[in-house]
CSV table of C-alpha atoms (C1' of nucleotides) in Angstrom, one decimal:
chain,number,residue,atom,x,y,z
A,209,MET,CA,296.8,130.3,128.1
A,210,ALA,CA,293.5,128.7,129.0
A,211,ARG,CA,293.5,127.0,132.4
A,212,ILE,CA,291.1,124.7,134.2
A,213,LYS,CA,289.8,126.7,137.1
A,214,THR,CA,289.2,124.7,140.2
A,215,GLU,CA,287.1,125.6,143.2
A,216,LYS,CA,288.4,124.9,146.7
A,217,ASN,CA,289.1,121.3,147.5
A,218,LEU,CA,288.5,120.2,143.9
A,219,SER,CA,291.4,118.9,141.8
A,220,ARG,CA,291.4,119.6,138.1
A,221,LYS,CA,290.6,116.0,137.5
A,222,ASP,CA,287.5,116.4,139.7
A,223,VAL,CA,286.4,119.2,137.4
A,224,ILE,CA,286.8,117.1,134.3
A,225,VAL,CA,285.0,114.1,135.8
A,226,SER,CA,282.1,116.3,136.8
A,227,LYS,CA,281.8,118.0,133.4
A,228,ALA,CA,282.1,114.5,131.8
A,229,ALA,CA,279.0,113.4,133.9
A,230,THR,CA,277.0,116.2,132.4
A,231,LEU,CA,278.1,115.5,128.9
A,232,PHE,CA,277.6,111.8,129.2
A,233,ARG,CA,274.1,112.4,130.4
A,234,GLU,CA,273.3,114.8,127.6
A,235,LYS,CA,274.7,112.9,124.7
A,236,GLY,CA,275.5,109.4,126.0
A,237,TYR,CA,279.0,108.1,126.6
A,238,LYS,CA,279.7,107.1,123.0
A,239,ALA,CA,278.3,110.3,121.4
A,240,ALA,CA,280.2,112.5,123.7
A,241,SER,CA,283.7,113.2,122.3
A,242,MET,CA,286.8,114.3,124.1
A,243,ARG,CA,286.7,117.4,122.1
A,244,ASP,CA,283.2,118.2,123.4
A,245,LEU,CA,284.5,117.6,126.9
A,246,ALA,CA,287.6,119.8,126.3
A,247,GLU,CA,285.4,122.6,125.1
A,248,SER,CA,283.1,122.3,128.1
A,249,VAL,CA,286.1,122.4,130.4
A,250,GLY,CA,287.6,125.3,128.4
A,251,VAL,CA,290.9,123.7,127.2
A,252,GLU,CA,292.2,121.8,124.3
A,253,ALA,CA,291.4,118.1,124.0
A,254,ALA,CA,295.0,116.9,124.4
A,255,SER,CA,295.3,118.8,127.7
A,256,LEU,CA,292.8,116.6,129.3
A,257,TYR,CA,295.3,113.8,129.3
A,258,ASN,CA,297.5,115.5,131.8
A,259,HIS,CA,294.8,114.7,134.3
A,260,ILE,CA,293.2,111.5,133.2
A,261,LYS,CA,294.3,108.3,131.6
A,262,SER,CA,291.5,107.8,129.2
A,263,LYS,CA,287.9,108.4,128.3
A,264,SER,CA,286.9,105.1,129.7
A,265,GLU,CA,288.6,106.0,133.0
A,266,LEU,CA,286.1,108.8,133.3
A,267,LEU,CA,283.2,106.4,132.9
A,268,HIS,CA,284.3,103.9,135.4
A,269,GLU,CA,285.2,106.4,138.0
A,270,LEU,CA,281.7,107.9,137.7
A,271,VAL,CA,280.0,104.5,137.8
A,272,PHE,CA,281.8,103.1,140.7
A,273,SER,CA,281.7,106.1,142.9
A,274,VAL,CA,277.9,106.0,142.6
A,275,ALA,CA,277.7,102.3,143.0
A,276,ASN,CA,279.8,102.3,146.1
A,277,LYS,CA,277.7,105.0,147.7
A,278,PHE,CA,274.6,102.9,147.3
A,279,VAL,CA,276.2,99.8,148.7
A,280,LEU,CA,277.5,101.6,151.7
A,281,LYS,CA,274.0,103.0,152.4
A,282,LEU,CA,272.4,99.6,152.1
A,283,ASP,CA,274.9,98.2,154.6
A,284,GLU,CA,273.9,100.9,157.0
A,285,ILE,CA,270.2,100.6,156.6
A,286,GLU,CA,270.3,96.8,156.7
A,287,SER,CA,271.7,96.9,160.2
A,288,GLU,CA,269.1,99.3,161.6
A,289,PRO,CA,266.6,97.8,164.1
A,290,ILE,CA,263.5,98.6,162.0
A,291,SER,CA,261.0,96.6,160.0
A,292,SER,CA,261.6,95.4,156.4
A,293,LEU,CA,259.0,97.8,155.0
A,294,GLN,CA,260.6,100.6,156.8
A,295,LYS,CA,263.9,99.6,155.5
A,296,MET,CA,262.5,99.6,152.0
A,297,GLU,CA,261.1,103.0,152.5
A,298,LYS,CA,264.4,104.3,153.7
A,299,ILE,CA,266.2,102.8,150.7
A,300,LEU,CA,263.6,104.2,148.3
A,301,ARG,CA,264.0,107.7,149.9
A,302,PHE,CA,267.8,107.4,149.6
A,303,HIS,CA,267.6,106.5,145.9
A,304,ILE,CA,265.2,109.4,145.3
A,305,SER,CA,267.3,112.0,147.0
A,306,GLU,CA,270.5,110.8,145.3
A,307,MET,CA,268.7,111.0,142.0
A,308,ILE,CA,267.6,114.5,142.7
A,309,ASN,CA,270.8,115.8,144.2
A,310,HIS,CA,273.4,114.0,142.1
A,311,TYR,CA,271.4,113.7,139.0
A,312,GLU,CA,274.2,113.7,136.4
A,313,GLU,CA,276.3,111.1,138.1
A,314,VAL,CA,273.5,108.8,139.1
A,315,TYR,CA,271.9,109.0,135.7
A,316,VAL,CA,275.1,108.2,133.9
A,317,SER,CA,275.9,105.3,136.2
A,318,ASP,CA,272.4,103.9,135.6
A,319,ARG,CA,272.3,104.3,131.8
A,320,GLU,CA,275.8,104.2,130.5
A,321,TRP,CA,277.4,101.3,132.4
A,322,LYS,CA,277.1,99.1,129.2
A,323,HIS,CA,280.1,100.9,127.8
A,324,LEU,CA,282.4,99.9,130.6
A,325,SER,CA,285.0,97.5,129.5
A,326,ASP,CA,286.3,94.5,131.4
A,327,PRO,CA,287.2,94.0,134.1
A,328,TYR,CA,285.1,96.9,135.1
A,329,LEU,CA,282.1,95.7,133.3
A,330,SER,CA,281.8,92.2,134.9
A,331,ASN,CA,282.7,93.8,138.2
A,332,TYR,CA,279.8,96.2,137.9
A,333,GLN,CA,277.3,93.7,136.7
A,334,ASN,CA,278.3,91.6,139.7
A,335,GLN,CA,277.8,94.4,142.2
A,336,ARG,CA,274.5,95.2,140.7
A,337,ARG,CA,273.3,91.6,140.9
A,338,VAL,CA,274.3,91.3,144.5
A,339,TYR,CA,272.7,94.7,145.4
A,340,ARG,CA,269.4,93.6,143.8
A,341,LYS,CA,269.5,90.3,145.6
A,342,ARG,CA,269.9,92.0,148.9
A,343,LEU,CA,266.9,94.2,148.2
A,344,ALA,CA,264.9,91.2,147.2
A,345,ALA,CA,265.9,89.4,150.4
A,346,LEU,CA,264.6,92.4,152.4
A,347,ILE,CA,261.3,92.2,150.6
A,348,GLU,CA,261.0,88.5,151.1
A,349,GLU,CA,261.6,89.0,154.8
A,350,GLY,CA,258.7,91.5,154.8
A,351,ILE,CA,256.5,89.0,153.1
A,352,ARG,CA,257.4,86.2,155.6
A,353,ILE,CA,256.3,88.3,158.5
A,354,LYS,CA,253.2,89.4,156.5
A,355,GLU,CA,254.0,93.0,156.5
A,356,ILE,CA,254.3,93.0,152.7
A,357,LYS,CA,251.8,91.4,150.4
A,358,ALA,CA,252.7,88.1,148.8
A,359,ILE,CA,254.3,89.1,145.6
A,360,ASP,CA,257.4,88.3,143.5
A,361,ALA,CA,260.3,90.0,145.2
A,362,PRO,CA,262.6,90.5,142.2
A,363,THR,CA,259.7,92.2,140.4
A,364,VAL,CA,259.3,94.6,143.2
A,365,VAL,CA,263.0,95.4,143.0
A,366,LEU,CA,262.8,96.0,139.3
A,367,ILE,CA,259.8,98.3,139.7
A,368,PHE,CA,261.4,100.3,142.5
A,369,LEU,CA,264.8,100.9,140.8
A,370,HIS,CA,263.3,101.8,137.5
A,371,ALA,CA,260.6,104.0,138.9
A,372,VAL,CA,263.3,106.0,140.6
A,373,SER,CA,265.2,106.4,137.4
A,374,GLY,CA,262.1,108.1,136.1
A,375,ILE,CA,263.0,111.1,138.1
A,376,GLU,CA,264.9,111.9,135.0
A,377,SER,CA,261.6,113.2,133.5
A,378,TRP,CA,261.0,115.2,136.6
A,379,HIS,CA,264.3,116.9,136.1
A,380,ARG,CA,263.5,117.8,132.6
A,381,SER,CA,260.0,119.0,133.2
A,382,THR,CA,259.3,122.7,133.4
A,383,LYS,CA,256.4,122.8,135.8
A,384,LYS,CA,258.0,120.9,138.6
A,385,ILE,CA,256.5,120.0,141.9
A,386,THR,CA,259.1,120.3,144.7
A,387,ALA,CA,261.6,117.6,145.5
A,388,GLU,CA,259.8,116.9,148.8
A,389,GLU,CA,256.5,116.5,147.1
A,390,LEU,CA,258.0,114.3,144.5
A,391,GLU,CA,259.5,112.0,147.2
A,392,GLN,CA,256.2,112.0,149.1
A,393,ASN,CA,254.3,111.0,146.0
A,394,MET,CA,256.6,108.3,145.0
A,395,VAL,CA,256.6,106.8,148.5
A,396,ALA,CA,252.9,107.0,148.6
A,397,ILE,CA,252.4,104.9,145.5
A,398,LEU,CA,255.2,102.4,145.8
A,399,ILE,CA,255.2,101.7,149.5
A,400,ASP,CA,251.4,101.6,149.6
A,401,GLY,CA,251.4,99.3,146.7
A,402,LEU,CA,253.5,96.9,148.8
A,403,LYS,CA,251.5,96.9,152.0
A,404,ALA,CA,249.7,93.7,152.9
A,405,ASN,CA,245.9,94.2,152.9
A,406,LYS,CA,244.9,94.0,156.4
B,7,MET,CA,277.2,85.2,97.0
B,8,ALA,CA,275.6,85.9,100.4
B,9,ARG,CA,272.0,86.9,100.3
B,10,ILE,CA,269.7,88.2,102.9
B,11,LYS,CA,267.1,85.5,103.5
B,12,THR,CA,263.6,86.7,104.0
B,13,GLU,CA,260.7,84.9,105.6
B,14,LYS,CA,257.3,85.2,104.0
B,15,ASN,CA,255.8,88.7,104.0
B,16,LEU,CA,259.1,90.3,105.2
B,17,SER,CA,261.1,92.5,102.9
B,18,ARG,CA,264.8,92.5,103.1
B,19,LYS,CA,264.6,95.9,104.6
B,20,ASP,CA,262.4,94.5,107.4
B,21,VAL,CA,265.0,92.0,108.2
B,22,ILE,CA,267.7,94.7,108.4
B,23,VAL,CA,265.5,96.9,110.6
B,24,SER,CA,264.8,94.0,112.9
B,25,LYS,CA,268.5,93.0,113.2
B,26,ALA,CA,269.2,96.6,113.9
B,27,ALA,CA,266.8,96.7,116.8
B,28,THR,CA,268.7,93.8,118.4
B,29,LEU,CA,272.0,95.4,117.8
B,30,PHE,CA,270.9,98.9,119.0
B,31,ARG,CA,269.6,97.3,122.2
B,32,GLU,CA,272.8,95.4,122.8
B,33,LYS,CA,275.3,98.1,122.2
B,34,GLY,CA,273.4,101.3,121.9
B,35,TYR,CA,272.8,103.2,118.6
B,36,LYS,CA,276.1,105.0,118.6
B,37,ALA,CA,278.2,102.0,119.5
B,38,ALA,CA,276.6,99.8,116.9
B,39,SER,CA,278.4,100.1,113.6
B,40,MET,CA,277.0,99.4,110.1
B,41,ARG,CA,279.7,96.7,109.8
B,42,ASP,CA,278.3,95.0,112.9
B,43,LEU,CA,274.9,95.2,111.4
B,44,ALA,CA,276.1,93.8,108.1
B,45,GLU,CA,277.7,90.9,109.8
B,46,SER,CA,274.6,90.1,111.8
B,47,VAL,CA,272.6,90.2,108.6
B,48,GLY,CA,275.2,88.1,106.8
B,49,VAL,CA,276.3,90.5,104.1
B,50,GLU,CA,278.8,93.2,103.4
B,51,ALA,CA,278.3,96.7,104.9
B,52,ALA,CA,277.9,98.4,101.6
B,53,SER,CA,275.1,96.0,100.5
B,54,LEU,CA,272.8,97.3,103.2
B,55,TYR,CA,272.5,100.6,101.3
B,56,ASN,CA,270.6,98.8,98.6
B,57,HIS,CA,267.7,98.6,101.1
B,58,ILE,CA,268.1,101.6,103.4
B,59,LYS,CA,269.0,105.2,103.1
B,60,SER,CA,271.1,105.6,106.2
B,61,LYS,CA,271.8,104.4,109.6
B,62,SER,CA,269.6,107.1,111.1
B,63,GLU,CA,266.7,106.0,109.0
B,64,LEU,CA,266.9,102.7,110.8
B,65,LEU,CA,266.5,104.4,114.2
B,66,HIS,CA,263.6,106.6,113.3
B,67,GLU,CA,261.7,103.8,111.6
B,68,LEU,CA,262.1,101.8,114.8
B,69,VAL,CA,261.2,104.6,117.1
B,70,PHE,CA,258.1,105.9,115.2
B,71,SER,CA,256.6,102.5,114.6
B,72,VAL,CA,256.7,101.8,118.3
B,73,ALA,CA,255.4,105.3,119.2
B,74,ASN,CA,252.5,105.1,116.7
B,75,LYS,CA,251.4,101.8,118.1
B,76,PHE,CA,251.1,103.2,121.6
B,77,VAL,CA,249.2,106.3,120.4
B,78,LEU,CA,246.8,104.2,118.5
B,79,LYS,CA,246.1,101.9,121.5
B,80,LEU,CA,245.6,104.9,123.7
B,81,ASP,CA,243.0,106.3,121.3
B,82,GLU,CA,241.2,103.0,121.5
B,83,ILE,CA,241.3,102.7,125.3
B,84,GLU,CA,240.3,106.3,125.9
B,85,SER,CA,237.1,105.8,124.1
B,86,GLU,CA,236.0,102.8,126.0
B,87,PRO,CA,233.2,103.1,128.5
B,88,ILE,CA,235.1,102.1,131.6
B,89,SER,CA,236.4,103.9,134.6
B,90,SER,CA,239.7,105.9,134.7
B,91,LEU,CA,241.4,103.3,136.9
B,92,GLN,CA,240.4,100.6,134.6
B,93,LYS,CA,241.7,102.5,131.7
B,94,MET,CA,245.0,103.0,133.4
B,95,GLU,CA,245.2,99.3,134.1
B,96,LYS,CA,244.5,98.5,130.5
B,97,ILE,CA,247.2,100.9,129.4
B,98,LEU,CA,249.6,99.4,131.9
B,99,ARG,CA,248.9,95.9,130.7
B,100,PHE,CA,249.4,97.0,127.1
B,101,HIS,CA,252.8,98.5,127.9
B,102,ILE,CA,253.8,95.4,129.7
B,103,SER,CA,252.9,93.1,127.0
B,104,GLU,CA,254.5,95.2,124.3
B,105,MET,CA,257.7,95.3,126.4
B,106,ILE,CA,257.6,91.5,126.7
B,107,ASN,CA,256.7,90.6,123.2
B,108,HIS,CA,258.5,93.3,121.2
B,109,TYR,CA,261.3,93.8,123.6
B,110,GLU,CA,264.1,94.9,121.2
B,111,GLU,CA,262.0,97.5,119.4
B,112,VAL,CA,260.3,99.0,122.5
B,113,TYR,CA,263.6,99.1,124.4
B,114,VAL,CA,265.4,100.9,121.6
B,115,SER,CA,262.6,103.3,121.1
B,116,ASP,CA,262.7,104.1,124.8
B,117,ARG,CA,266.4,104.4,125.3
B,118,GLU,CA,267.9,105.5,122.1
B,119,TRP,CA,265.6,108.2,120.8
B,120,LYS,CA,268.1,110.8,121.9
B,121,HIS,CA,270.1,110.0,118.8
B,122,LEU,CA,267.4,111.0,116.5
B,123,SER,CA,268.1,114.1,114.5
B,124,ASP,CA,265.7,116.8,113.6
B,125,PRO,CA,263.0,117.0,112.5
B,126,TYR,CA,262.5,113.5,113.9
B,127,LEU,CA,263.8,114.5,117.3
B,128,SER,CA,261.5,117.4,118.0
B,129,ASN,CA,258.7,115.4,116.5
B,130,TYR,CA,259.2,112.5,118.8
B,131,GLN,CA,259.7,114.7,121.9
B,132,ASN,CA,256.4,116.3,121.0
B,133,GLN,CA,254.5,113.1,120.6
B,134,ARG,CA,256.0,111.9,123.9
B,135,ARG,CA,254.9,115.0,125.7
B,136,VAL,CA,251.4,114.8,124.4
B,137,TYR,CA,251.1,111.1,125.3
B,138,ARG,CA,252.2,111.7,128.8
B,139,LYS,CA,249.7,114.5,129.2
B,140,ARG,CA,246.9,112.3,128.0
B,141,LEU,CA,247.8,109.7,130.6
B,142,ALA,CA,248.0,112.4,133.3
B,143,ALA,CA,244.6,113.7,132.3
B,144,LEU,CA,243.2,110.2,132.7
B,145,ILE,CA,244.7,110.0,136.2
B,146,GLU,CA,243.3,113.4,137.2
B,147,GLU,CA,239.9,112.3,136.1
B,148,GLY,CA,240.2,109.3,138.4
B,149,ILE,CA,241.2,111.6,141.3
B,150,ARG,CA,238.3,113.9,140.6
B,151,ILE,CA,235.8,111.1,141.0
B,152,LYS,CA,237.7,109.8,144.0
B,153,GLU,CA,238.6,106.6,142.5
B,154,ILE,CA,242.3,107.3,142.6
B,155,LYS,CA,244.1,108.8,145.7
B,156,ALA,CA,245.0,112.5,145.6
B,157,ILE,CA,248.4,112.5,144.2
B,158,ASP,CA,250.5,114.3,141.6
B,159,ALA,CA,249.4,112.9,138.2
B,160,PRO,CA,252.7,113.5,136.2
B,161,THR,CA,254.6,111.7,138.9
B,162,VAL,CA,252.3,108.7,138.5
B,163,VAL,CA,252.9,108.7,134.8
B,164,LEU,CA,256.6,108.9,135.3
B,165,ILE,CA,256.5,106.0,137.7
B,166,PHE,CA,254.4,103.9,135.4
B,167,LEU,CA,256.3,104.3,132.3
B,168,HIS,CA,259.7,103.8,133.9
B,169,ALA,CA,258.5,100.8,136.0
B,170,VAL,CA,257.5,99.1,132.7
B,171,SER,CA,260.9,99.8,131.2
B,172,GLY,CA,262.3,97.8,134.1
B,173,ILE,CA,261.1,94.7,132.3
B,174,GLU,CA,264.4,94.9,130.7
B,175,SER,CA,265.9,93.3,133.8
B,176,TRP,CA,263.2,90.6,133.7
B,177,HIS,CA,264.3,89.7,130.2
B,178,ARG,CA,267.9,89.4,131.2
B,179,SER,CA,267.3,87.4,134.3
B,180,THR,CA,267.8,83.7,134.3
B,181,LYS,CA,265.2,82.5,136.8
B,182,LYS,CA,262.2,84.1,135.2
B,183,ILE,CA,258.7,84.0,136.5
B,184,THR,CA,256.2,83.7,133.6
B,185,ALA,CA,255.1,86.7,131.6
B,186,GLU,CA,251.6,86.4,133.1
B,187,GLU,CA,252.9,86.4,136.6
B,188,LEU,CA,255.1,89.4,135.9
B,189,GLU,CA,252.1,91.3,134.6
B,190,GLN,CA,250.0,90.3,137.5
B,191,ASN,CA,252.7,91.4,140.0
B,192,MET,CA,253.2,94.7,138.3
B,193,VAL,CA,249.5,95.5,138.2
B,194,ALA,CA,249.2,94.5,141.8
B,195,ILE,CA,251.8,96.9,143.0
B,196,LEU,CA,251.1,99.8,140.7
B,197,ILE,CA,247.3,99.8,140.5
B,198,ASP,CA,246.9,99.1,144.2
B,199,GLY,CA,249.3,101.9,144.9
B,200,LEU,CA,246.9,104.2,143.1
B,201,LYS,CA,243.6,103.2,144.7
B,202,ALA,CA,242.0,105.7,147.0
B,203,ASN,CA,241.8,104.5,150.6
B,204,LYS,CA,238.2,103.8,151.2
C,149,DT,C1',265.8,82.7,77.0
C,150,DC,C1',267.1,87.1,77.4
C,151,DA,C1',266.8,91.8,79.1
C,152,DA,C1',265.8,94.5,83.0
C,153,DA,C1',265.8,95.1,87.8
C,154,DA,C1',267.4,93.8,92.2
C,155,DA,C1',271.0,92.7,95.2
C,156,DA,C1',275.5,91.8,96.2
C,157,DC,C1',280.7,92.7,96.1
C,158,DT,C1',285.3,95.2,96.2
C,159,DA,C1',287.6,99.4,96.8
C,160,DA,C1',287.9,103.7,98.3
C,161,DC,C1',286.8,108.2,100.5
C,162,DA,C1',286.3,111.8,103.9
C,163,DA,C1',285.2,112.8,108.5
C,164,DA,C1',285.6,112.1,113.2
C,165,DA,C1',287.4,109.7,116.9
C,166,DA,C1',290.9,108.8,120.9
C,167,DT,C1',295.4,109.3,122.0
C,168,DT,C1',300.5,110.5,121.8
C,169,DA,C1',304.8,113.2,121.1
C,170,DA,C1',307.4,117.2,121.6
C,171,DG,C1',307.8,121.5,122.9
C,172,DA,C1',306.2,126.0,125.1
C,173,DT,C1',304.5,128.3,129.0
C,174,DT,C1',303.0,128.9,133.6
C,175,DT,C1',303.2,127.8,138.5
C,176,DT,C1',305.4,126.1,142.5
C,177,DT,C1',309.2,125.1,145.2
C,178,DT,C1',313.7,125.9,146.9
D,108,DA,C1',315.5,134.2,140.9
D,109,DA,C1',316.6,129.7,139.3
D,110,DA,C1',315.2,124.9,139.0
D,111,DA,C1',311.6,121.6,139.0
D,112,DA,C1',307.0,120.4,138.3
D,113,DA,C1',302.6,121.0,136.4
D,114,DT,C1',299.9,122.5,132.7
D,115,DC,C1',298.6,123.7,128.2
D,116,DT,C1',299.3,123.8,123.0
D,117,DT,C1',300.1,122.4,118.2
D,118,DA,C1',300.6,118.8,115.2
D,119,DA,C1',300.4,114.2,114.0
D,120,DT,C1',299.1,109.2,114.1
D,121,DT,C1',296.1,105.4,114.0
D,122,DT,C1',291.4,103.5,114.0
D,123,DT,C1',287.0,103.4,113.0
D,124,DT,C1',283.1,105.3,111.1
D,125,DG,C1',279.2,106.1,107.5
D,126,DT,C1',278.7,106.2,102.9
D,127,DT,C1',279.5,106.2,97.7
D,128,DA,C1',281.2,104.5,93.1
D,129,DG,C1',281.6,101.2,90.0
D,130,DT,C1',281.2,96.5,88.8
D,131,DT,C1',279.6,91.8,89.0
D,132,DT,C1',276.2,88.4,90.1
D,133,DT,C1',271.6,86.7,90.7
D,134,DT,C1',266.6,86.9,90.2
D,135,DT,C1',262.5,88.1,87.8
D,136,DG,C1',259.2,88.2,84.3
D,137,DA,C1',257.9,88.9,79.4
DNA sequence: TCAAAAAACTAACAAAAATTAAGATTTTTT
DNA sequence: AAAAAATCTTAATTTTTGTTAGTTTTTTGA
C-alpha cells in the first residue's frame, strides 16, 4: 500500500501542503486538482482527506503562513534604530531572499490569494492593506527627513513589491546570475532610485 | 429575446471578448465560467457559441492582441534616433499607459497566459522571451556607452516589467493619484535608478 | 414581403471536479 | 500478541463545467 513518506520533523500534512505549493504555482489554484496533488504525493485522492479538511484549507494555510512571516519581520525591522532608507533596504532584502528561498510558497501567496474564500479573503486583504500602509509610512518618514526624494509613497510600495515578485522570471531563467548578484542588482536600482539628489 | 447590444464598429464577438477580459481579470481564467460570461453579456451560455469557437479562443485572442501591440511599439521605438536610456524611458511610459488605459486586457495577458494551450502557449512563451531579450540588448547598449550603470540587464528587464504590472494595485486603490503623476513617479524611480553615477 | 442568414433559446451530454462513506490494511500502543 | 489508532483504497455522490443539437425568433436585404 502506498504511503506518504515523511522526513524528520515533518507531518504528512506538511508534505501535502508543500507539494500543493508547487502544484499551485505551476498550474494555479483552480487548475490544480486534488487528483494531481494526490499523484504528486503518491497516494489516492481520497487519502488526502485523512490529513486535510479541504482544498481551500491548503491555500489559506499557505497564504497565511507567508503573510505572517512578513508581518513579523516588519515588526522587527521597524523597531531597529536605523534610518528609513536603511529600513526599506532591509525589507527589500528580506523580500528578495524569501522569494528566492521559499519560492513556491511566496509565489502562491502572492498570486493565488484571490481564490481564498471568506472570512480568509477579507482577512488577507486587510492584512495586506495594513502592511502596505506601514511601508508607505516608512517612506514618508524618509521623505520628511529628506533622505528619500519627494515622491508618492504608495507608488514606491507598489513598485517595490511587484519588482520583487519578478524574481519569478529569474527562477525560470536558465542562465542565472547568482542569488547574491540578483539581490545586489535589485537593491542598486531600487534603493538608488529612491535616494534624494544631494 | 435578449440580444447582445453592440456599439458602433464593434462586433458581437468584440463585446464578448471585452467582457471576458473583465471576468478573467476578476476571477482568473479557470474560475470564470462560460455561464458567468453569458450572464455578464446578458444572454444564455449556449448563445455565446454563435460568435466564438471556445473559451480558450477568448484567452488567446486577448493575449495575442496585447502581445502584438507591444511588439509593434518596440519595433517603432527601436528605430528612433535617440539614446538607449531614452528608448527605455519611452518603452516604460508605453507600458504604463497601456496598463492604465487597457487595464483588463493587459492584466489578463500578463497573468493568465499560463492557461493557453499549445501551440499558442509555446508561441507566446517564445514571443515573450524574444521581447525581453530585445529590452536587455537595449540596456546593454546603454551600459556600453556608459549612459546606464553597470548592472545585470535581464534583472533590469524583470524589475521594469513587473513594476509596471503593479499598476494593478493603483487601479484598485481608492485614493488615487492621477495617471500622469503615477507615470511621473514610476519613471523617476526606475529611470533614475538606472542612470550611471557621473 | 418573403426567404435566407444571424442570433437566440431550451435541453441535454459527457467529463472533471471536490468530497464522503465504508471497509481494508498497516502501524502504534498497551 | 491483541486492541486501538492511523492510514490508505475503492466506489459512489453531487456539482459544475464546456460544449453540442435542435428549434425558434429576429434581422437583413433583394
